XYZ file of N, CA, C and O in Angstrom:
748
model
N -10.482 -21.230 13.923
C -10.773 -20.900 12.504
C -9.371 -21.006 11.596
O -8.516 -20.313 11.974
N -9.656 -21.705 10.518
C -8.534 -21.834 9.721
C -8.865 -21.198 8.379
O -9.701 -21.899 7.739
N -8.491 -20.129 7.978
C -8.804 -19.489 6.868
C -7.618 -19.410 5.971
O -6.436 -19.041 6.354
N -7.876 -19.823 4.673
C -6.649 -19.722 3.595
C -7.036 -18.343 2.698
O -8.106 -18.383 2.338
N -6.061 -17.547 2.479
C -6.342 -16.356 1.641
C -5.548 -16.561 0.423
O -4.530 -17.159 0.282
N -6.275 -16.152 -0.695
C -5.699 -16.002 -2.080
C -5.884 -14.749 -2.639
O -7.038 -14.083 -2.498
N -4.794 -14.142 -3.117
C -4.927 -12.909 -3.919
C -4.833 -13.222 -5.329
O -3.851 -13.933 -5.887
N -5.849 -12.647 -5.971
C -5.961 -12.824 -7.545
C -5.801 -11.528 -8.169
O -6.489 -10.632 -7.955
N -4.922 -11.616 -9.314
C -4.802 -10.167 -10.023
C -4.945 -10.355 -11.478
O -4.343 -9.554 -12.092
N -5.769 -11.397 -11.916
C -5.789 -11.414 -13.368
C -7.124 -12.311 -13.611
O -7.352 -13.104 -12.611
N -7.780 -11.925 -14.517
C -9.219 -12.798 -14.726
C -8.925 -14.164 -14.866
O -9.599 -14.910 -14.449
N -7.809 -14.718 -15.589
C -7.355 -16.076 -15.706
C -7.099 -16.765 -14.418
O -7.122 -18.208 -14.472
N -6.856 -16.047 -13.360
C -6.581 -16.673 -12.126
C -7.835 -17.169 -11.257
O -7.634 -17.891 -10.220
N -8.957 -16.869 -11.884
C -10.245 -17.352 -11.100
C -10.802 -18.480 -11.771
O -11.156 -18.434 -12.890
N -11.102 -19.592 -10.936
C -11.526 -20.812 -11.417
C -13.029 -20.650 -11.789
O -13.773 -19.765 -11.125
N -13.672 -21.287 -12.705
C -15.134 -21.262 -12.768
C -15.858 -21.627 -11.484
O -16.995 -21.044 -11.288
N -15.355 -22.579 -10.720
C -16.018 -23.003 -9.576
C -16.072 -21.781 -8.535
O -17.032 -21.620 -7.917
N -14.830 -21.113 -8.425
C -14.719 -20.146 -7.715
C -15.678 -18.939 -8.071
O -16.395 -18.201 -7.190
N -15.756 -18.753 -9.204
C -16.608 -17.614 -9.933
C -17.958 -17.826 -9.531
O -18.700 -16.837 -9.179
N -18.373 -19.087 -9.559
C -19.910 -19.459 -9.229
C -20.063 -19.112 -7.761
O -21.182 -18.758 -7.221
N -19.081 -19.577 -6.949
C -19.200 -19.237 -5.454
C -19.279 -17.833 -5.063
O -20.143 -17.344 -4.322
N -18.518 -16.957 -5.881
C -18.552 -15.540 -5.732
C -19.792 -14.996 -6.145
O -20.472 -14.178 -5.443
N -20.339 -15.400 -7.230
C -21.720 -15.013 -7.639
C -22.854 -15.393 -6.770
O -23.593 -14.359 -6.364
N -22.817 -16.541 -6.124
C -23.811 -16.838 -5.185
C -23.753 -16.135 -3.922
O -24.642 -15.636 -3.218
N -22.510 -15.930 -3.453
C -22.218 -15.115 -2.229
C -22.602 -13.651 -2.295
O -23.376 -13.255 -1.393
N -22.285 -13.075 -3.468
C -22.592 -11.720 -3.647
C -24.233 -11.589 -3.720
O -24.775 -10.663 -3.120
N -24.944 -12.467 -4.362
C -26.363 -12.582 -4.433
C -26.910 -12.636 -3.106
O -27.787 -11.845 -2.785
N -26.483 -13.710 -2.309
C -26.944 -13.912 -0.923
C -26.818 -12.686 -0.004
O -27.585 -12.353 0.750
N -25.615 -12.192 -0.081
C -25.112 -11.063 0.890
C -26.034 -9.838 0.526
O -26.476 -9.143 1.514
N -26.232 -9.533 -0.696
C -27.036 -8.369 -1.228
C -28.561 -8.711 -0.677
O -29.199 -7.645 -0.084
N -29.113 -9.893 -0.865
C -30.408 -10.092 -0.400
C -30.564 -10.301 0.983
O -31.715 -9.938 1.519
N -29.462 -10.384 1.776
C -29.563 -10.155 3.209
C -29.567 -8.821 3.753
O -29.350 -8.620 4.999
N -29.373 -7.685 2.782
C -29.324 -6.515 3.337
C -27.785 -5.905 3.240
O -27.742 -4.761 3.665
N -26.839 -6.598 2.707
C -25.577 -6.217 2.797
C -25.247 -5.002 1.792
O -25.992 -4.869 0.749
N -24.502 -4.142 2.177
C -24.383 -3.106 1.393
C -23.165 -3.090 0.342
O -22.028 -2.559 0.650
N -23.392 -3.885 -0.633
C -22.368 -4.378 -1.527
C -22.781 -4.053 -3.072
O -22.329 -4.724 -3.906
N -23.511 -3.054 -3.313
C -23.640 -2.604 -4.602
C -25.128 -2.604 -5.167
O -25.226 -2.207 -6.311
N -25.920 -3.309 -4.486
C -27.259 -3.509 -5.144
C -28.421 -3.126 -4.181
O -28.725 -3.800 -3.257
N -28.630 -1.718 -4.158
C -29.781 -1.390 -3.215
C -31.075 -1.588 -3.597
O -31.919 -1.688 -2.633
N -31.388 -2.021 -4.828
C -32.748 -2.545 -5.190
C -32.865 -3.915 -5.058
O -32.423 -4.746 -5.826
N -33.633 -4.375 -4.072
C -33.690 -5.872 -3.744
C -35.101 -6.277 -3.937
O -36.082 -5.597 -3.830
N -35.209 -7.615 -4.130
C -34.156 -8.704 -4.178
C -33.486 -8.731 -5.524
O -33.920 -8.181 -6.575
N -32.196 -9.324 -5.564
C -31.481 -9.505 -6.872
C -31.244 -11.061 -6.997
O -31.406 -11.676 -6.041
N -31.146 -11.418 -8.100
C -30.771 -12.770 -8.386
C -29.453 -12.884 -9.254
O -28.775 -11.801 -9.533
N -28.940 -14.101 -9.598
C -27.714 -14.183 -10.162
C -27.695 -13.601 -11.520
O -26.576 -12.935 -11.833
N -28.758 -13.378 -12.235
C -28.655 -12.517 -13.327
C -28.432 -11.096 -13.214
O -27.867 -10.485 -14.131
N -28.839 -10.612 -12.288
C -28.610 -9.215 -11.814
C -27.088 -8.998 -11.379
O -26.685 -7.916 -11.638
N -26.463 -9.860 -10.629
C -25.305 -9.758 -10.168
C -24.077 -10.287 -11.235
O -23.011 -9.507 -11.214
N -24.502 -11.144 -12.118
C -23.330 -11.522 -12.996
C -22.680 -10.417 -13.866
O -21.491 -10.485 -14.108
N -23.295 -9.516 -14.326
C -22.769 -8.507 -15.036
C -21.723 -7.720 -14.265
O -20.598 -7.218 -14.577
N -22.076 -7.340 -12.999
C -21.126 -6.598 -11.953
C -20.043 -7.581 -11.744
O -18.796 -7.096 -11.633
N -20.290 -8.833 -11.503
C -19.107 -9.760 -11.284
C -18.283 -9.904 -12.460
O -16.924 -9.894 -12.513
N -18.691 -9.947 -13.631
C -17.941 -10.043 -14.922
C -17.103 -8.802 -14.938
O -15.804 -8.905 -15.475
N -17.721 -7.654 -14.695
C -16.808 -6.340 -14.958
C -15.749 -6.333 -13.750
O -14.674 -5.954 -13.964
N -16.136 -6.827 -12.507
C -15.117 -6.933 -11.466
C -13.902 -7.776 -11.928
O -12.720 -7.504 -11.806
N -14.155 -9.077 -12.578
C -13.221 -9.870 -12.916
C -12.435 -9.407 -14.031
O -11.085 -9.548 -14.038
N -13.013 -8.856 -14.918
C -12.497 -8.232 -16.103
C -11.281 -7.161 -15.627
O -10.368 -6.975 -16.414
N -11.630 -6.424 -14.586
C -10.834 -5.366 -14.227
C -9.663 -5.869 -13.291
O -8.762 -5.172 -13.005
N -9.527 -7.177 -13.121
C -8.478 -7.656 -12.329
C -7.120 -7.415 -12.974
O -7.004 -7.947 -14.010
N -6.008 -6.927 -12.414
C -4.863 -6.588 -12.907
C -3.866 -6.159 -11.807
O -4.210 -5.484 -10.891
N -2.544 -6.623 -12.007
C -1.608 -6.280 -10.972
C -1.526 -4.732 -10.852
O -1.286 -4.264 -9.623
N -1.691 -3.855 -11.713
C -1.598 -2.578 -11.777
C -3.063 -1.898 -11.520
O -3.264 -0.722 -11.312
N -3.949 -2.708 -11.089
C -5.317 -2.257 -10.968
C -6.094 -2.887 -9.679
O -5.617 -2.515 -8.520
N -6.857 -3.641 -9.997
C -7.729 -4.377 -8.777
C -7.290 -5.774 -8.552
O -6.765 -6.561 -9.672
N -7.301 -6.147 -7.269
C -7.021 -7.467 -6.852
C -8.009 -7.891 -6.092
O -8.730 -7.144 -5.350
N -8.281 -9.362 -6.167
C -9.403 -9.926 -5.363
C -8.908 -10.646 -4.321
O -7.869 -11.535 -4.509
N -9.219 -10.498 -2.954
C -8.864 -11.250 -1.954
C -10.031 -12.305 -1.695
O -11.075 -11.842 -1.329
N -9.641 -13.603 -1.696
C -10.587 -14.614 -1.360
C -10.220 -15.284 -0.184
O -8.986 -15.624 0.106
N -11.113 -15.420 0.786
C -11.026 -16.284 2.013
C -11.665 -17.524 2.020
O -13.008 -17.465 1.515
N -10.986 -18.632 2.175
C -11.624 -19.935 2.094
C -11.440 -20.843 3.333
O -10.399 -20.634 4.085
N -12.402 -21.428 3.701
C -12.425 -22.420 4.832
C -12.788 -23.778 4.213
O -13.721 -24.012 3.651
N -11.808 -24.729 4.243
C -11.931 -26.103 3.968
C -12.326 -26.036 2.363
O -13.223 -26.827 1.903
N -11.739 -25.145 1.604
C -11.999 -24.999 0.165
C -13.117 -24.380 -0.259
O -13.531 -24.295 -1.451
N -13.858 -23.934 0.739
C -15.226 -23.204 0.401
C -14.992 -21.620 0.703
O -14.595 -21.180 1.616
N -15.655 -20.989 -0.292
C -15.628 -19.462 -0.203
C -16.245 -19.059 1.168
O -17.257 -19.433 1.523
N -15.495 -18.328 1.949
C -15.909 -17.780 3.274
C -16.117 -16.310 3.249
O -17.025 -15.747 3.981
N -15.405 -15.534 2.233
C -15.552 -14.119 2.183
C -14.551 -13.498 1.102
O -13.740 -14.422 0.649
N -14.701 -12.432 0.843
C -13.850 -11.756 -0.134
C -13.877 -10.189 -0.163
O -14.935 -9.759 0.376
N -12.983 -9.605 -0.865
C -13.085 -8.176 -1.063
C -12.266 -7.705 -2.217
O -11.443 -8.700 -2.662
N -12.401 -6.654 -2.590
C -11.680 -6.119 -3.692
C -10.657 -4.940 -3.260
O -11.133 -4.158 -2.386
N -9.470 -5.082 -3.624
C -8.422 -3.917 -3.332
C -8.013 -3.226 -4.686
O -7.535 -3.972 -5.451
N -8.300 -2.043 -4.714
C -7.977 -1.278 -6.021
C -6.861 -0.215 -5.829
O -6.935 0.651 -5.038
N -5.713 -0.465 -6.443
C -4.559 0.506 -6.312
C -4.807 1.653 -7.304
O -5.431 1.463 -8.384
N -3.996 2.569 -7.112
C -4.138 3.745 -8.123
C -2.774 3.843 -8.827
O -1.620 3.738 -8.324
N -2.925 3.980 -10.109
C -1.726 3.931 -10.993
C -0.948 5.261 -11.003
O 0.166 5.245 -11.265
N -1.634 6.355 -10.699
C -0.830 7.622 -10.920
C -0.022 7.918 -9.685
O -0.182 7.526 -8.637
N 1.140 8.593 -10.021
C 2.113 9.024 -9.077
C 1.504 9.736 -7.842
O 1.999 9.492 -6.646
N 0.685 10.722 -8.137
C 0.029 11.515 -7.029
C -0.747 10.659 -5.999
O -0.788 10.969 -4.805
N -1.315 9.576 -6.456
C -2.189 8.753 -5.513
C -1.762 7.415 -5.291
O -2.536 6.445 -4.877
N -0.521 7.152 -5.826
C -0.058 5.589 -5.843
C 0.239 5.157 -4.397
O 0.567 4.003 -4.088
N 0.160 5.944 -3.424
C 0.515 5.551 -2.023
C -0.680 5.155 -1.162
O -0.584 4.674 -0.004
N -1.904 5.023 -1.742
C -3.083 4.560 -1.202
C -3.841 3.603 -1.991
O -3.647 3.664 -3.344
N -4.859 2.875 -1.438
C -5.724 2.082 -2.336
C -7.217 1.888 -1.652
O -7.174 2.430 -0.585
N -7.977 1.582 -2.521
C -9.436 1.555 -1.935
C -9.897 0.090 -1.716
O -9.575 -0.785 -2.721
N -10.545 -0.127 -0.818
C -11.268 -1.450 -0.426
C -12.711 -1.431 -0.869
O -13.266 -0.330 -0.362
N -13.229 -2.279 -1.475
C -14.671 -2.330 -1.905
C -15.181 -3.807 -1.749
O -14.298 -4.800 -1.723
N -16.557 -3.833 -1.793
C -17.212 -5.272 -1.851
C -16.814 -6.061 -0.719
O -16.919 -7.414 -0.851
N -16.589 -5.594 0.398
C -16.254 -6.504 1.623
C -17.436 -7.299 1.911
O -18.557 -6.787 2.172
N -17.387 -8.591 1.918
C -18.485 -9.405 2.287
C -17.931 -10.821 2.850
O -17.089 -11.504 2.371
N -18.853 -11.347 3.643
C -18.417 -12.868 4.156
C -19.759 -13.600 3.857
O -20.789 -13.242 3.823
N -19.504 -14.924 3.297
C -20.722 -15.778 2.973
C -21.586 -15.913 4.306
O -21.120 -15.910 5.330
N -22.859 -15.898 3.870
C -23.848 -16.114 5.122
C -23.561 -17.260 6.008
O -23.622 -17.058 7.159
N -23.208 -18.471 5.330
C -22.823 -19.619 6.339
C -21.585 -19.337 7.142
O -21.245 -20.165 8.096
N -20.691 -18.386 6.765
C -19.576 -18.296 7.487
C -19.624 -16.920 8.508
O -18.610 -16.570 9.333
N -20.772 -16.352 8.632
C -20.839 -15.296 9.392
C -20.638 -15.535 10.999
O -21.124 -16.749 11.451
N -20.256 -14.509 11.711
C -20.055 -14.836 13.052
C -18.586 -15.457 13.567
O -18.482 -15.893 14.610
N -17.866 -15.742 12.512
C -16.686 -16.526 12.875
C -15.459 -15.517 12.531
O -14.402 -16.129 12.527
N -15.650 -14.285 12.400
C -14.558 -13.441 12.206
C -13.875 -13.301 10.814
O -12.864 -12.751 10.650
N -14.710 -13.726 9.801
C -14.101 -13.653 8.477
C -13.991 -12.168 8.080
O -12.805 -11.923 7.405
N -14.989 -11.416 8.442
C -14.815 -9.998 7.929
C -13.505 -9.359 8.476
O -12.810 -8.552 7.671
N -13.250 -9.639 9.816
C -12.138 -8.908 10.472
C -10.831 -9.606 9.792
O -9.875 -8.865 9.538
N -10.907 -10.964 9.596
C -9.670 -11.544 9.038
C -9.407 -10.949 7.605
O -8.196 -10.692 7.245
N -10.544 -10.689 6.907
C -10.267 -10.170 5.455
C -9.667 -8.790 5.464
O -8.631 -8.495 4.905
N -10.123 -8.078 6.527
C -9.664 -6.663 6.696
C -8.114 -6.461 7.101
O -7.315 -5.824 6.727
N -7.867 -7.453 7.945
C -6.603 -7.632 8.420
C -5.515 -7.931 7.463
O -4.471 -7.558 7.445
N -6.016 -8.967 6.660
C -5.196 -9.476 5.493
C -4.952 -8.323 4.604
O -3.775 -8.224 3.851
N -5.830 -7.546 4.152
C -5.926 -6.477 3.213
C -4.806 -5.524 3.864
O -4.062 -5.025 3.032
N -5.034 -5.347 4.962
C -3.960 -4.114 5.487
C -2.749 -4.726 5.637
O -1.598 -4.066 5.208
N -2.324 -5.973 5.845
C -0.998 -6.547 5.830
C -0.604 -6.554 4.447
O 0.653 -6.149 4.278
N -1.257 -6.929 3.456
C -0.825 -6.967 2.071
C -0.570 -5.592 1.489
O 0.575 -5.397 0.946
N -1.423 -4.705 1.919
C -1.157 -3.258 1.355
C 0.031 -2.642 2.106
O 0.929 -2.142 1.291
N 0.339 -2.901 3.270
C 1.693 -2.352 3.821
C 2.722 -2.979 3.548
O 3.750 -2.505 3.045
N 2.827 -4.455 3.469
C 4.063 -5.298 3.311
C 4.230 -5.469 1.945
O 5.511 -5.679 1.561
N 3.284 -5.834 1.172
C 3.575 -6.243 -0.227
C 3.641 -5.121 -1.188
O 4.258 -4.882 -2.128
N 2.655 -4.268 -1.019
C 2.441 -3.208 -1.833
C 3.066 -1.914 -1.386
O 3.247 -0.748 -2.153
N 3.531 -1.710 -0.036
C 4.157 -0.693 0.479
C 3.223 0.541 0.494
O 3.820 1.665 0.247
N 2.016 0.466 0.711
C 1.062 1.518 0.737
C 1.159 2.252 2.070
O 1.381 1.674 3.286
N 0.598 3.541 2.001
C 0.546 4.419 3.418
C -0.775 4.244 3.888
O -0.901 4.531 5.097
N -1.854 3.997 3.236
C -3.179 3.982 3.689
C -4.074 3.251 2.731
O -3.940 3.258 1.546
N -5.193 2.890 3.372
C -6.389 2.311 2.658
C -7.633 3.227 2.939
O -7.646 3.845 4.073
N -8.562 3.266 1.965
C -9.808 3.945 2.213
C -10.907 3.195 1.798
O -10.718 2.212 1.039
N -12.072 3.419 2.388
C -13.326 2.772 1.868
C -14.426 3.646 2.231
O -14.346 4.653 2.969
N -15.567 3.442 1.445
C -16.699 4.170 1.728
C -17.716 3.192 2.249
O -17.827 1.934 1.924
N -18.456 3.451 3.281
C -19.386 2.765 4.121
C -20.909 3.321 4.064
O -20.933 4.492 4.263
N -21.679 2.437 3.791
C -23.176 2.915 3.868
C -23.540 3.260 5.323
O -23.505 2.455 6.210
N -24.034 4.534 5.540
C -24.336 4.974 7.065
C -25.802 4.178 7.303
O -26.477 3.763 6.561
N -25.896 4.173 8.520
C -27.186 3.590 9.196
C -27.242 2.143 9.308
O -28.253 1.481 9.416
N -26.069 1.487 9.191
C -25.944 -0.005 9.248
C -25.084 -0.512 10.201
O -24.872 -1.679 10.444
N -24.378 0.322 11.023
C -23.627 -0.080 12.145
C -22.188 -0.421 11.608
O -21.405 -0.991 12.394
N -21.781 -0.143 10.336
C -20.677 -0.672 9.744
C -19.479 0.196 10.209
O -18.421 -0.235 10.494
N -19.740 1.472 10.628
C -18.698 2.365 11.109
C -18.023 1.815 12.453
O -16.841 1.719 12.547
N -18.780 1.265 13.339
C -18.264 0.695 14.503
C -17.472 -0.682 14.138
O -16.395 -0.818 14.909
N -17.891 -1.396 13.298
C -16.972 -2.571 12.951
C -15.685 -2.032 12.465
O -14.763 -2.625 12.969
N -15.560 -1.274 11.474
C -14.332 -0.774 11.017
C -13.611 0.007 11.978
O -12.293 -0.096 11.989
N -14.258 0.821 12.740
C -13.392 1.521 13.707
C -12.738 0.601 14.644
O -11.504 0.936 15.229
N -13.451 -0.394 14.875
C -12.727 -1.666 15.832
C -11.511 -2.155 15.302
O -10.696 -2.795 15.970
N -11.418 -1.958 13.884
C -10.194 -2.621 13.265
C -9.148 -1.341 13.156
O -8.260 -1.781 12.176
N -9.384 -0.178 13.602
C -8.363 0.759 13.446
C -8.821 2.008 12.247
O -8.021 2.710 12.156
N -9.854 1.746 11.632
C -10.174 2.650 10.537
C -10.802 3.824 11.323
O -11.377 3.840 12.399
N -10.642 5.065 10.572
C -10.900 6.330 11.146
C -11.880 7.116 10.188
O -11.500 7.081 9.055
N -13.094 7.614 10.613
C -13.971 8.352 9.822
C -13.256 9.653 9.606
O -12.809 10.395 10.307
N -13.146 10.073 8.118
C -12.467 11.294 7.878
C -13.582 12.126 7.045
O -13.134 13.322 6.813
N -14.726 11.824 6.840
C -15.775 12.492 6.268
C -16.973 11.919 5.951
O -17.087 10.806 6.192
N -18.029 12.539 5.584
C -19.377 11.958 5.233
C -19.916 12.853 4.031
O -19.673 14.057 3.951
N -20.526 12.008 3.238
C -21.390 12.646 2.261
C -22.806 12.610 2.631
O -23.473 11.513 2.437
N -23.464 13.542 3.330
C -24.959 13.560 3.819
C -25.818 12.982 2.719
O -25.723 13.632 1.504
N -26.662 12.155 3.005
C -27.776 11.748 1.979
C -27.283 11.288 0.545
O -27.895 11.613 -0.445
N -26.198 10.976 0.531
C -25.568 10.618 -0.763
C -26.071 9.267 -1.304
O -26.081 9.263 -2.732
N -26.597 8.340 -0.695
C -27.231 7.226 -1.235
C -28.764 7.223 -1.109
O -29.181 7.318 0.103
N -29.341 6.898 -2.077
C -30.757 6.761 -2.160
C -31.157 5.392 -2.329
O -30.968 4.760 -3.492
N -31.592 4.577 -1.295
C -32.111 3.324 -1.432
C -33.483 3.056 -1.751
O -34.015 2.023 -2.190
N -34.314 4.175 -1.395
C -35.734 4.170 -1.877
C -36.116 5.493 -1.783
O -35.372 6.402 -1.505
N -37.404 5.703 -2.248
C -37.833 7.207 -2.389
C -37.777 7.995 -1.091
O -37.493 9.192 -1.175
N -37.841 7.290 0.068
C -37.958 7.971 1.271
C -36.583 7.531 2.100
O -36.610 7.729 3.383
N -35.642 6.803 1.567
C -34.684 6.190 2.331
C -33.173 6.696 1.807
O -32.708 6.096 0.875
N -32.848 7.755 2.407
C -31.320 8.256 2.171
C -30.571 7.976 3.237
O -30.879 7.887 4.286
N -29.239 7.570 2.866
C -28.265 7.332 3.901
C -26.948 8.117 3.586
O -26.526 8.437 2.298
N -26.342 8.373 4.475
C -24.857 9.114 4.329
C -23.895 7.952 3.842
O -24.100 6.880 4.043
N -23.051 8.547 3.041
C -21.829 7.657 2.636
C -20.768 8.197 3.504
O -20.416 9.250 3.542
N -20.177 7.294 4.324
C -19.145 7.507 5.373
C -17.887 7.166 4.768
O -17.687 6.112 4.299
N -17.007 8.081 4.766
C -15.619 7.997 4.185
C -14.771 7.581 5.461
O -14.596 8.252 6.402
N -14.038 6.368 5.295
C -12.992 5.949 6.295
C -11.783 5.568 5.749
O -11.543 5.318 4.599
N -10.751 5.764 6.574
C -9.288 5.629 6.203
C -8.568 4.686 7.277
O -8.879 4.866 8.382
N -7.593 3.901 6.771
C -6.843 3.202 7.663
C -5.264 3.481 7.455
O -4.688 2.992 6.464
N -4.692 4.306 8.354
C -3.187 4.554 8.244
C -2.469 3.226 8.269
O -2.805 2.529 9.289
N -1.565 3.114 7.501
C -0.632 1.885 7.451
C 0.733 2.195 8.000
O 1.572 2.646 7.060
N 0.978 2.233 9.243
C 2.288 2.655 9.612
C 3.335 1.744 9.059
O 3.330 0.677 8.950
N 4.487 2.441 8.761
C 5.635 1.713 8.223
C 6.067 0.604 9.138
O 6.023 0.779 10.406
N 6.513 -0.475 8.646
C 6.956 -1.503 9.460
C 7.606 -2.655 8.487
O 7.500 -2.658 7.453
N 8.336 -3.440 9.254
C 9.004 -4.567 8.584
C 9.564 -4.293 7.326
O 9.265 -4.818 6.223
N 10.464 -3.308 7.324
C 11.265 -2.967 6.141
C 10.512 -1.903 5.164
O 11.030 -1.648 4.057
N 9.332 -1.420 5.567
C 8.705 -0.440 4.725
C 9.211 0.824 5.262
O 9.021 1.276 6.364
N 9.564 1.630 4.190
C 10.069 3.014 4.513
C 8.938 4.023 4.802
O 8.061 3.991 3.969
N 8.949 4.706 5.795
C 8.051 5.797 5.889
C 8.136 6.877 4.929
O 9.297 7.171 4.300
N 7.135 7.456 4.543
C 6.866 8.367 3.654
C 7.708 9.687 4.079
O 7.634 9.951 5.157
N 8.453 10.454 3.170
C 9.167 11.691 3.641
C 8.061 12.765 4.265
O 7.030 12.880 3.722
N 8.612 13.473 5.241
C 7.668 14.564 5.831
C 7.504 15.573 4.840
O 8.276 16.128 4.119
């Protein structure tokens, strides 16, 4: 598997072609049952476009960054990494919207995305940890724990997908040990 990663941190850094690929990926992943922000299915590109527009508008070096994985120039997966501007919380960031294109499933794209996010957060941003929220009942906890993520809490029945379908929101964190020139936080 040859995956090329790109980190984008401004709205202007996203080409119209890549924006279309992101839109279709997000729509497809949602309709395949992915826990990526649209619980009421099915969705179409008209439903997803406003969310994508807001995500792109929020791209900024001091805010959110978009990680894109491509295979042979085609979108294979993506995620968002959002840093915290405040001094009290500037040592960690949140990972959201993790998804791999349906055509790229089963090739380790999700794992590769998460490993690149951890590398970038540790080496480039010098962060101490990453956090994410996972929809319970989908087996995602085992995927992330296999990559070193640890559950640190749950919000029982926090997510309502249908009148009779409530799911826990699982809170997970990934400690980023200091390495390769990154100073450990003072004790």
